[in-house]
PDB file of C-alpha atoms in Angstrom:
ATOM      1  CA  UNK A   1      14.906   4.767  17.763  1.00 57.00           C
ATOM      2  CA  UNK A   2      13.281   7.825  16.333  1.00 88.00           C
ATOM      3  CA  UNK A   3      11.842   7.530  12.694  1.00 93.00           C
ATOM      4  CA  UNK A   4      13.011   9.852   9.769  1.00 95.00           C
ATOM      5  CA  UNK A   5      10.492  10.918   7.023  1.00 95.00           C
ATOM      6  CA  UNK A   6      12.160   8.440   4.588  1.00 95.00           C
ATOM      7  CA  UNK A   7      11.632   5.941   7.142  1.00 95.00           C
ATOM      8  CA  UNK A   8       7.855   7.373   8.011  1.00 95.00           C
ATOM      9  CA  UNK A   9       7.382   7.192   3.958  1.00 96.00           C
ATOM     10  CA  UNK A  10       8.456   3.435   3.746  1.00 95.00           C
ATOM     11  CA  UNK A  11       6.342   2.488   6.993  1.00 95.00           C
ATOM     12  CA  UNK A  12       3.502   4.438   6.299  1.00 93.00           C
ATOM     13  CA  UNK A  13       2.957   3.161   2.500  1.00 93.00           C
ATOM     14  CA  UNK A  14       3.307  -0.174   3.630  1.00 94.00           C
ATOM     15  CA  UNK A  15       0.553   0.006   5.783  1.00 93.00           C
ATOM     16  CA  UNK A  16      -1.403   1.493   3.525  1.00 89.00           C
ATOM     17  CA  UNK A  17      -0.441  -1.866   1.148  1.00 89.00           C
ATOM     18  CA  UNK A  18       2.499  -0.221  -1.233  1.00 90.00           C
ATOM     19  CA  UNK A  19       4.635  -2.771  -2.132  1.00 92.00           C
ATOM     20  CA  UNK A  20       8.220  -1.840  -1.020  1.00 92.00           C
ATOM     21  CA  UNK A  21       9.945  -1.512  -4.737  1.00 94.00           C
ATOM     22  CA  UNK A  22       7.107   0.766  -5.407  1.00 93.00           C
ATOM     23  CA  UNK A  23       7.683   2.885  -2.624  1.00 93.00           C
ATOM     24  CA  UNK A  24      11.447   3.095  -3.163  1.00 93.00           C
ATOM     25  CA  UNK A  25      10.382   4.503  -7.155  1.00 95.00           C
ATOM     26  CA  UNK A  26       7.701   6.581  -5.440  1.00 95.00           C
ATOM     27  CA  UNK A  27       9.957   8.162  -2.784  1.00 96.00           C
ATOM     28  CA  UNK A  28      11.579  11.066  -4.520  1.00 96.00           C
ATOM     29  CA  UNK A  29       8.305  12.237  -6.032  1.00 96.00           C
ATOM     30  CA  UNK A  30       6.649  11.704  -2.814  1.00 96.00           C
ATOM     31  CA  UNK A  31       9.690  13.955  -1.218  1.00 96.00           C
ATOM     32  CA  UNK A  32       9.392  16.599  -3.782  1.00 96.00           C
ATOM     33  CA  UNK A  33       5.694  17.065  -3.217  1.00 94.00           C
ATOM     34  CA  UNK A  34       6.411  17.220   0.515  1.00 93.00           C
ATOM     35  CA  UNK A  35       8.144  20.267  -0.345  1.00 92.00           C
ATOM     36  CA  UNK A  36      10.548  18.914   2.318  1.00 93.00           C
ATOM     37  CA  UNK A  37      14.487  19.718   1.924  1.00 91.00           C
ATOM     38  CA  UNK A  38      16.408  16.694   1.308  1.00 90.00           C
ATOM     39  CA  UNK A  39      18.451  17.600   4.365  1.00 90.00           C
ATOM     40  CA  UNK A  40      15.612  17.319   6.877  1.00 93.00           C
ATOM     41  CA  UNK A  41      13.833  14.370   4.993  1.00 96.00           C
ATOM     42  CA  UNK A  42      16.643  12.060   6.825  1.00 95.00           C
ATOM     43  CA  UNK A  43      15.945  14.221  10.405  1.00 95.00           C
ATOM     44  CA  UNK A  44      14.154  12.120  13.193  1.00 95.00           C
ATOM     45  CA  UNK A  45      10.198  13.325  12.752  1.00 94.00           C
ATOM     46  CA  UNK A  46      10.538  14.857  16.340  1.00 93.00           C
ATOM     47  CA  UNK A  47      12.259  17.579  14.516  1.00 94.00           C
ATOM     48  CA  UNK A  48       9.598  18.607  12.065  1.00 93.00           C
ATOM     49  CA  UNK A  49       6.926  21.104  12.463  1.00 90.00           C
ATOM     50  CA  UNK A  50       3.453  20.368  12.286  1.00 86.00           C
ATOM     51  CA  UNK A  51       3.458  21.675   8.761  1.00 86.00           C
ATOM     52  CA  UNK A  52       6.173  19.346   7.880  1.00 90.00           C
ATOM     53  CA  UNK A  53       4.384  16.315   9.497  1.00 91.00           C
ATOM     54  CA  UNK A  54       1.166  17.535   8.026  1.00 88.00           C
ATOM     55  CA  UNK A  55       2.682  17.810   4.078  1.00 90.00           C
ATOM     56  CA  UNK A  56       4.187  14.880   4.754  1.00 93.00           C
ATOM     57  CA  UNK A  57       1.395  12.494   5.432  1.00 91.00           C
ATOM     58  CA  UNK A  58      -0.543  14.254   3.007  1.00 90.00           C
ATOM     59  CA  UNK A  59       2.715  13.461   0.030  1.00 93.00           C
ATOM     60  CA  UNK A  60       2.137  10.298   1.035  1.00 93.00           C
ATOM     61  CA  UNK A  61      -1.225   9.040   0.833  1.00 89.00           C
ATOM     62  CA  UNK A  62      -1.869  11.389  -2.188  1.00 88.00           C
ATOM     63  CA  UNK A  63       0.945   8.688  -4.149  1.00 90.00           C
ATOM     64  CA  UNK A  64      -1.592   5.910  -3.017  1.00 85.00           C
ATOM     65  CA  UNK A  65      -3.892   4.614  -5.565  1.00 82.00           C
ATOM     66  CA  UNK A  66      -6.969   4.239  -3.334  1.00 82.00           C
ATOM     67  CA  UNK A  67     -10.558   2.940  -4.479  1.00 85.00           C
ATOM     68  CA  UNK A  68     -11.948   5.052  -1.601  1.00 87.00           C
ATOM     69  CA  UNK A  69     -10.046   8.250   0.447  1.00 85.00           C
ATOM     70  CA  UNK A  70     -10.627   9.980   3.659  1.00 86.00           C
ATOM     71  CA  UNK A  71      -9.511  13.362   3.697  1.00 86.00           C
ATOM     72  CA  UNK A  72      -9.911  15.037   7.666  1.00 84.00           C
ATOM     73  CA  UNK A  73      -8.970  18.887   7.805  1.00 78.00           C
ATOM     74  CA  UNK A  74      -6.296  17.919   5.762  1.00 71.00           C
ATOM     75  CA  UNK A  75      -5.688  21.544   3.917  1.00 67.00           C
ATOM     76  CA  UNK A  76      -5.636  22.804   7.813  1.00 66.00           C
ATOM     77  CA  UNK A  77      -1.686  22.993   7.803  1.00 64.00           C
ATOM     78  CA  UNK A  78       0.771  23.990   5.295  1.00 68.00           C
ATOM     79  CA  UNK A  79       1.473  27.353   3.310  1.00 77.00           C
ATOM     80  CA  UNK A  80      -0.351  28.639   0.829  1.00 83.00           C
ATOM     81  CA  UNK A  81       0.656  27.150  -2.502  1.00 85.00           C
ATOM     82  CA  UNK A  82       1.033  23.975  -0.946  1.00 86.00           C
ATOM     83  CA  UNK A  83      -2.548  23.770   0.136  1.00 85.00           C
ATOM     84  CA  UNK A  84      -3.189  24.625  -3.976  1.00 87.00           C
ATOM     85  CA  UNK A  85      -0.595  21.954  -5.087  1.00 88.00           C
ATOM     86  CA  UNK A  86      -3.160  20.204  -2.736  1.00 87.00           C
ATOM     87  CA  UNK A  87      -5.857  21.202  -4.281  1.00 86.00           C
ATOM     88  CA  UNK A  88      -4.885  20.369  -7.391  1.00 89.00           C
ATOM     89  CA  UNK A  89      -3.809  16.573  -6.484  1.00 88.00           C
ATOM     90  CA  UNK A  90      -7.375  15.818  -4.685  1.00 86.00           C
ATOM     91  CA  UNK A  91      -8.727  17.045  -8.042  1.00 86.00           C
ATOM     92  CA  UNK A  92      -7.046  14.642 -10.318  1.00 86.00           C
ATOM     93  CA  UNK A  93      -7.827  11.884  -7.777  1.00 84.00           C
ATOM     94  CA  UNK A  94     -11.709  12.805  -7.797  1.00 81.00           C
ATOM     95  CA  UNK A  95     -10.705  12.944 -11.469  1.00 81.00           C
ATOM     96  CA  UNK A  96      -9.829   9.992 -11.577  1.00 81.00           C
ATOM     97  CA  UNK A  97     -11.365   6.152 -10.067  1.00 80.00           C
ATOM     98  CA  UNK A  98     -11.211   7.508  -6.166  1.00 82.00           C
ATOM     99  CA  UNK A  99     -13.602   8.454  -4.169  1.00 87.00           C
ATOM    100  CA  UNK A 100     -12.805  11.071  -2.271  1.00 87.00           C
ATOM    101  CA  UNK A 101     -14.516  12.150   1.439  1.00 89.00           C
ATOM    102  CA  UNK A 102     -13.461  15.599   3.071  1.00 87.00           C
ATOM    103  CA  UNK A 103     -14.205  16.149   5.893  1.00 88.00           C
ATOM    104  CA  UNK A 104     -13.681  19.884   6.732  1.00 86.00           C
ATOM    105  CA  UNK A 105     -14.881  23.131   8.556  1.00 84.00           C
ATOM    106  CA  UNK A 106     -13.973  25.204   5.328  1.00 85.00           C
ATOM    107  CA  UNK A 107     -16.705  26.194   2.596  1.00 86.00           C
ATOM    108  CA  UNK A 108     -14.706  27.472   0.490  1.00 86.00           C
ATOM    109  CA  UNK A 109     -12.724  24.253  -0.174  1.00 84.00           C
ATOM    110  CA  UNK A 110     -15.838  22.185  -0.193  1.00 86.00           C
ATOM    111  CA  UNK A 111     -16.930  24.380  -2.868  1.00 87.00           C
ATOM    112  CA  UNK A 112     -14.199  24.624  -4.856  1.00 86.00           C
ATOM    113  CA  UNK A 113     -13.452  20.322  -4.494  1.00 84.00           C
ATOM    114  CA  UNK A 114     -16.460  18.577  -3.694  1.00 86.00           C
ATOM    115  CA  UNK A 115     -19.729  18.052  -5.987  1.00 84.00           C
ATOM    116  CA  UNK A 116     -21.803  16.856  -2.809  1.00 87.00           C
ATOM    117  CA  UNK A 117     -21.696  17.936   0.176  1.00 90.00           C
ATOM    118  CA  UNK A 118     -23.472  16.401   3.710  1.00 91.00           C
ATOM    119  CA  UNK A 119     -24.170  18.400   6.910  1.00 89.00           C
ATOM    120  CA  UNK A 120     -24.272  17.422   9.961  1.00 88.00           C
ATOM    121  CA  UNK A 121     -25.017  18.227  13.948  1.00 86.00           C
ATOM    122  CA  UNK A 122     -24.526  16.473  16.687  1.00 89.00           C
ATOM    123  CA  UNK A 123     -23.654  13.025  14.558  1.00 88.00           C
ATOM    124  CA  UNK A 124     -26.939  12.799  12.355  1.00 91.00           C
ATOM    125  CA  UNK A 125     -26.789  13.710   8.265  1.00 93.00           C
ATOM    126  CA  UNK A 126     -29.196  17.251   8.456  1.00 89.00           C
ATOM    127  CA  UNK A 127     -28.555  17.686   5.092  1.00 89.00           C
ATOM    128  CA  UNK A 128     -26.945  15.803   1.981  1.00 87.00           C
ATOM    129  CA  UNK A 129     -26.419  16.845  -1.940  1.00 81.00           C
ATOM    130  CA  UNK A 130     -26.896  20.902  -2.148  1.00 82.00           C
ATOM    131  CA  UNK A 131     -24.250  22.921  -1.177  1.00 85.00           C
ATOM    132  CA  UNK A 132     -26.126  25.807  -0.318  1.00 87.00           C
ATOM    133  CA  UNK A 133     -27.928  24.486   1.714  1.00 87.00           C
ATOM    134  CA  UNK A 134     -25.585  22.546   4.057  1.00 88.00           C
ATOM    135  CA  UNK A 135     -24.118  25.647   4.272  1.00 88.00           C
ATOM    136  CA  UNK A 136     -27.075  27.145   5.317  1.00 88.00           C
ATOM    137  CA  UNK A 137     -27.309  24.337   8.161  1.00 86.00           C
ATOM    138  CA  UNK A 138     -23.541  24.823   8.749  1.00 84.00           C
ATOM    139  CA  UNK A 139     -23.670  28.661   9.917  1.00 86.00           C
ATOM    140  CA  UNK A 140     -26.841  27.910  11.679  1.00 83.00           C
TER     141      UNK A 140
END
């Protein structure tokens, strides 16, 4: 059987420990951030593009209310103003009691997101704290 978003939004959350009546409130909002049409949100996930898949997941565990969230190249799909509505959401959750860890190739949004930043080669910390200079490591 192939699994629609809904169905991805209801698996995925309760693996991530969302209790089902929660999910079922937290589905339309979830949906709407997706900026998935309600006609494709019932489509097997086959169907979707990348970008879907990609806004999808990301809807998803931005609902969650995590002590601690990993974040990989996750603004790497999507259009623009969905990468700011992105934005925006990792912000309040920084805001908020979450720590959040990107991990990303672009400076710009480590700059404009993150108030410490870590470098590294070849799987050893180079540099930790100043952005400047883990960027300085990172285009060396």
């Amino acid at each position: 059987r192939n699994m629609t978003g809904r169905e991805n939004i209801m698996v995925t959350g309760t693996i991530y420990g969302m209790e089902q009546k929660e999910l079922e409130i937290k589905t339309p909002e979830i949906i709407a951030f997706s900026g998935i049409d309600l006609e494709f949100i019932d489509q097997p996930l086959r169907t979707y593009s990348s970008g879907m898949k990609s806004r999808l997941g990301f809807s998803i565990i931005s609902h969650l209310d995590p002590d601690i969230l990993l974040l990989d190249e996750v603004m790497s799909a999507g259009d623009y103003s969905f990468r700011k509505k992105s934005e925006r959401r990792i912000l309040e959750m920084v805001g908020g009691r979450a720590t959040v860890v990107i991990v990303s190739h672009d400076i710009g949004l480590l700059e404009r997101l993150c108030d410490r930043v870590v470098a590294m080669k070849y799987g050893r910390i180079v540099t930790h704290g100043d952005y400047e200079e883990a960027v300085e490591v990172y285009e060396s």
